[in-house]
């Protein structure tokens, strides 16, 4: 288990990471499509049933399954 990425972290700000995707402002992040979350992003690595897991973008930090950032990648 790793420490959680915080929205105030530089790398989170740079990618528009939100711990809760439902709070993403569509005007500020036009690529956001409701329904997209870390849990259904190709870069997410679930940690069992935990509410957070790994992300290939953020080495050493966990992200919230219900989060989102603008690097969201459609799964194969
Ligand atoms: Fe979440 Fe995907 Fe962004 Fe990682 S790349 S923070 S899993 S949306």
PDB file of C-alpha atoms and ligand atoms in Angstrom:
ATOM      1  CA  UNK A   1       0.000   0.000   0.000  1.00  0.00           C
ATOM      2  CA  UNK A   2       1.338   3.392  -1.011  1.00  0.00           C
ATOM      3  CA  UNK A   3       0.507   6.920   0.044  1.00  0.00           C
ATOM      4  CA  UNK A   4      -2.428   8.540  -1.694  1.00  0.00           C
ATOM      5  CA  UNK A   5      -1.905  11.143  -4.372  1.00  0.00           C
ATOM      6  CA  UNK A   6      -3.293  14.463  -3.127  1.00  0.00           C
ATOM      7  CA  UNK A   7      -4.984  16.959  -5.425  1.00  0.00           C
ATOM      8  CA  UNK A   8      -2.572  19.565  -4.103  1.00  0.00           C
ATOM      9  CA  UNK A   9       0.493  17.589  -5.261  1.00  0.00           C
ATOM     10  CA  UNK A  10       2.314  19.141  -8.207  1.00  0.00           C
ATOM     11  CA  UNK A  11       1.897  16.059 -10.399  1.00  0.00           C
ATOM     12  CA  UNK A  12      -1.820  15.962  -9.618  1.00  0.00           C
ATOM     13  CA  UNK A  13      -2.273  19.609 -10.522  1.00  0.00           C
ATOM     14  CA  UNK A  14      -0.347  19.104 -13.760  1.00  0.00           C
ATOM     15  CA  UNK A  15      -2.748  16.376 -14.871  1.00  0.00           C
ATOM     16  CA  UNK A  16      -5.980  17.729 -13.420  1.00  0.00           C
ATOM     17  CA  UNK A  17      -6.289  14.798 -11.041  1.00  0.00           C
ATOM     18  CA  UNK A  18      -9.482  14.778  -9.003  1.00  0.00           C
ATOM     19  CA  UNK A  19     -10.046  12.307  -6.176  1.00  0.00           C
ATOM     20  CA  UNK A  20     -13.731  12.267  -7.172  1.00  0.00           C
ATOM     21  CA  UNK A  21     -14.460  12.297 -10.900  1.00  0.00           C
ATOM     22  CA  UNK A  22     -17.964  13.653 -10.342  1.00  0.00           C
ATOM     23  CA  UNK A  23     -16.398  16.954  -9.232  1.00  0.00           C
ATOM     24  CA  UNK A  24     -14.541  17.524 -12.514  1.00  0.00           C
ATOM     25  CA  UNK A  25     -15.478  20.856 -14.078  1.00  0.00           C
ATOM     26  CA  UNK A  26     -16.312  20.089 -17.708  1.00  0.00           C
ATOM     27  CA  UNK A  27     -15.538  23.662 -18.746  1.00  0.00           C
ATOM     28  CA  UNK A  28     -12.016  23.423 -17.379  1.00  0.00           C
ATOM     29  CA  UNK A  29     -11.463  19.847 -18.555  1.00  0.00           C
ATOM     30  CA  UNK A  30     -13.308  19.500 -21.857  1.00  0.00           C
ATOM     31  CA  UNK A  31     -11.996  15.984 -22.518  1.00  0.00           C
ATOM     32  CA  UNK A  32     -13.758  14.648 -19.430  1.00  0.00           C
ATOM     33  CA  UNK A  33     -16.673  12.376 -20.219  1.00  0.00           C
ATOM     34  CA  UNK A  34     -18.973  11.478 -17.319  1.00  0.00           C
ATOM     35  CA  UNK A  35     -18.479   7.843 -16.439  1.00  0.00           C
ATOM     36  CA  UNK A  36     -14.707   7.951 -16.903  1.00  0.00           C
ATOM     37  CA  UNK A  37     -12.904   7.078 -13.672  1.00  0.00           C
ATOM     38  CA  UNK A  38      -9.536   5.713 -12.653  1.00  0.00           C
ATOM     39  CA  UNK A  39     -11.265   2.362 -12.135  1.00  0.00           C
ATOM     40  CA  UNK A  40     -12.016   2.130 -15.859  1.00  0.00           C
ATOM     41  CA  UNK A  41      -8.763   3.718 -17.097  1.00  0.00           C
ATOM     42  CA  UNK A  42      -6.197   1.525 -18.797  1.00  0.00           C
ATOM     43  CA  UNK A  43      -3.422   2.877 -16.561  1.00  0.00           C
ATOM     44  CA  UNK A  44      -5.136   1.886 -13.306  1.00  0.00           C
ATOM     45  CA  UNK A  45      -3.924  -1.101 -11.286  1.00  0.00           C
ATOM     46  CA  UNK A  46      -6.628  -2.191  -8.828  1.00  0.00           C
ATOM     47  CA  UNK A  47      -5.607  -3.309  -5.357  1.00  0.00           C
ATOM     48  CA  UNK A  48      -8.205  -5.964  -4.627  1.00  0.00           C
ATOM     49  CA  UNK A  49     -11.437  -4.364  -3.493  1.00  0.00           C
ATOM     50  CA  UNK A  50      -9.716  -1.309  -2.041  1.00  0.00           C
ATOM     51  CA  UNK A  51     -11.066   2.154  -2.934  1.00  0.00           C
ATOM     52  CA  UNK A  52      -7.657   3.177  -4.275  1.00  0.00           C
ATOM     53  CA  UNK A  53      -4.988   1.547  -6.389  1.00  0.00           C
ATOM     54  CA  UNK A  54      -1.914   2.165  -8.461  1.00  0.00           C
ATOM     55  CA  UNK A  55      -1.609   4.285 -11.586  1.00  0.00           C
ATOM     56  CA  UNK A  56       1.125   3.851 -14.178  1.00  0.00           C
ATOM     57  CA  UNK A  57       1.421   7.644 -14.348  1.00  0.00           C
ATOM     58  CA  UNK A  58       2.070   8.225 -10.668  1.00  0.00           C
ATOM     59  CA  UNK A  59       4.849   5.986  -9.506  1.00  0.00           C
ATOM     60  CA  UNK A  60       4.818   5.395  -5.769  1.00  0.00           C
ATOM     61  CA  UNK A  61       1.397   6.960  -5.159  1.00  0.00           C
ATOM     62  CA  UNK A  62      -2.092   5.515  -5.204  1.00  0.00           C
ATOM     63  CA  UNK A  63      -5.085   7.170  -6.810  1.00  0.00           C
ATOM     64  CA  UNK A  64      -8.757   6.846  -5.959  1.00  0.00           C
ATOM     65  CA  UNK A  65     -10.743   4.340  -8.043  1.00  0.00           C
ATOM     66  CA  UNK A  66     -13.467   6.985  -8.327  1.00  0.00           C
ATOM     67  CA  UNK A  67     -10.930   9.643  -9.344  1.00  0.00           C
ATOM     68  CA  UNK A  68      -9.984  10.985 -12.764  1.00  0.00           C
ATOM     69  CA  UNK A  69      -7.252  12.912 -14.537  1.00  0.00           C
ATOM     70  CA  UNK A  70      -6.917  14.249 -18.057  1.00  0.00           C
ATOM     71  CA  UNK A  71      -4.514  11.460 -19.008  1.00  0.00           C
ATOM     72  CA  UNK A  72      -7.393   8.968 -18.784  1.00  0.00           C
ATOM     73  CA  UNK A  73      -6.844   6.149 -21.311  1.00  0.00           C
ATOM     74  CA  UNK A  74      -9.563   3.994 -22.776  1.00  0.00           C
ATOM     75  CA  UNK A  75      -8.991   0.319 -21.938  1.00  0.00           C
ATOM     76  CA  UNK A  76      -8.314  -2.113 -24.822  1.00  0.00           C
TER      77      UNK A  76
HETATM   78 FE1  LIG B   1      -6.678   7.831 -12.953  1.00  0.00          FE
HETATM   79 FE2  LIG B   1      -5.997   6.973 -15.356  1.00  0.00          FE
HETATM   80 FE3  LIG B   1      -5.404   9.453 -14.597  1.00  0.00          FE
HETATM   81 FE4  LIG B   1      -4.139   7.399 -13.537  1.00  0.00          FE
HETATM   82  S1  LIG B   1      -4.069   8.039 -15.700  1.00  0.00           S
HETATM   83  S2  LIG B   1      -4.969   9.166 -12.421  1.00  0.00           S
HETATM   84  S3  LIG B   1      -5.737   5.855 -13.430  1.00  0.00           S
HETATM   85  S4  LIG B   1      -7.469   8.594 -14.905  1.00  0.00           S
END
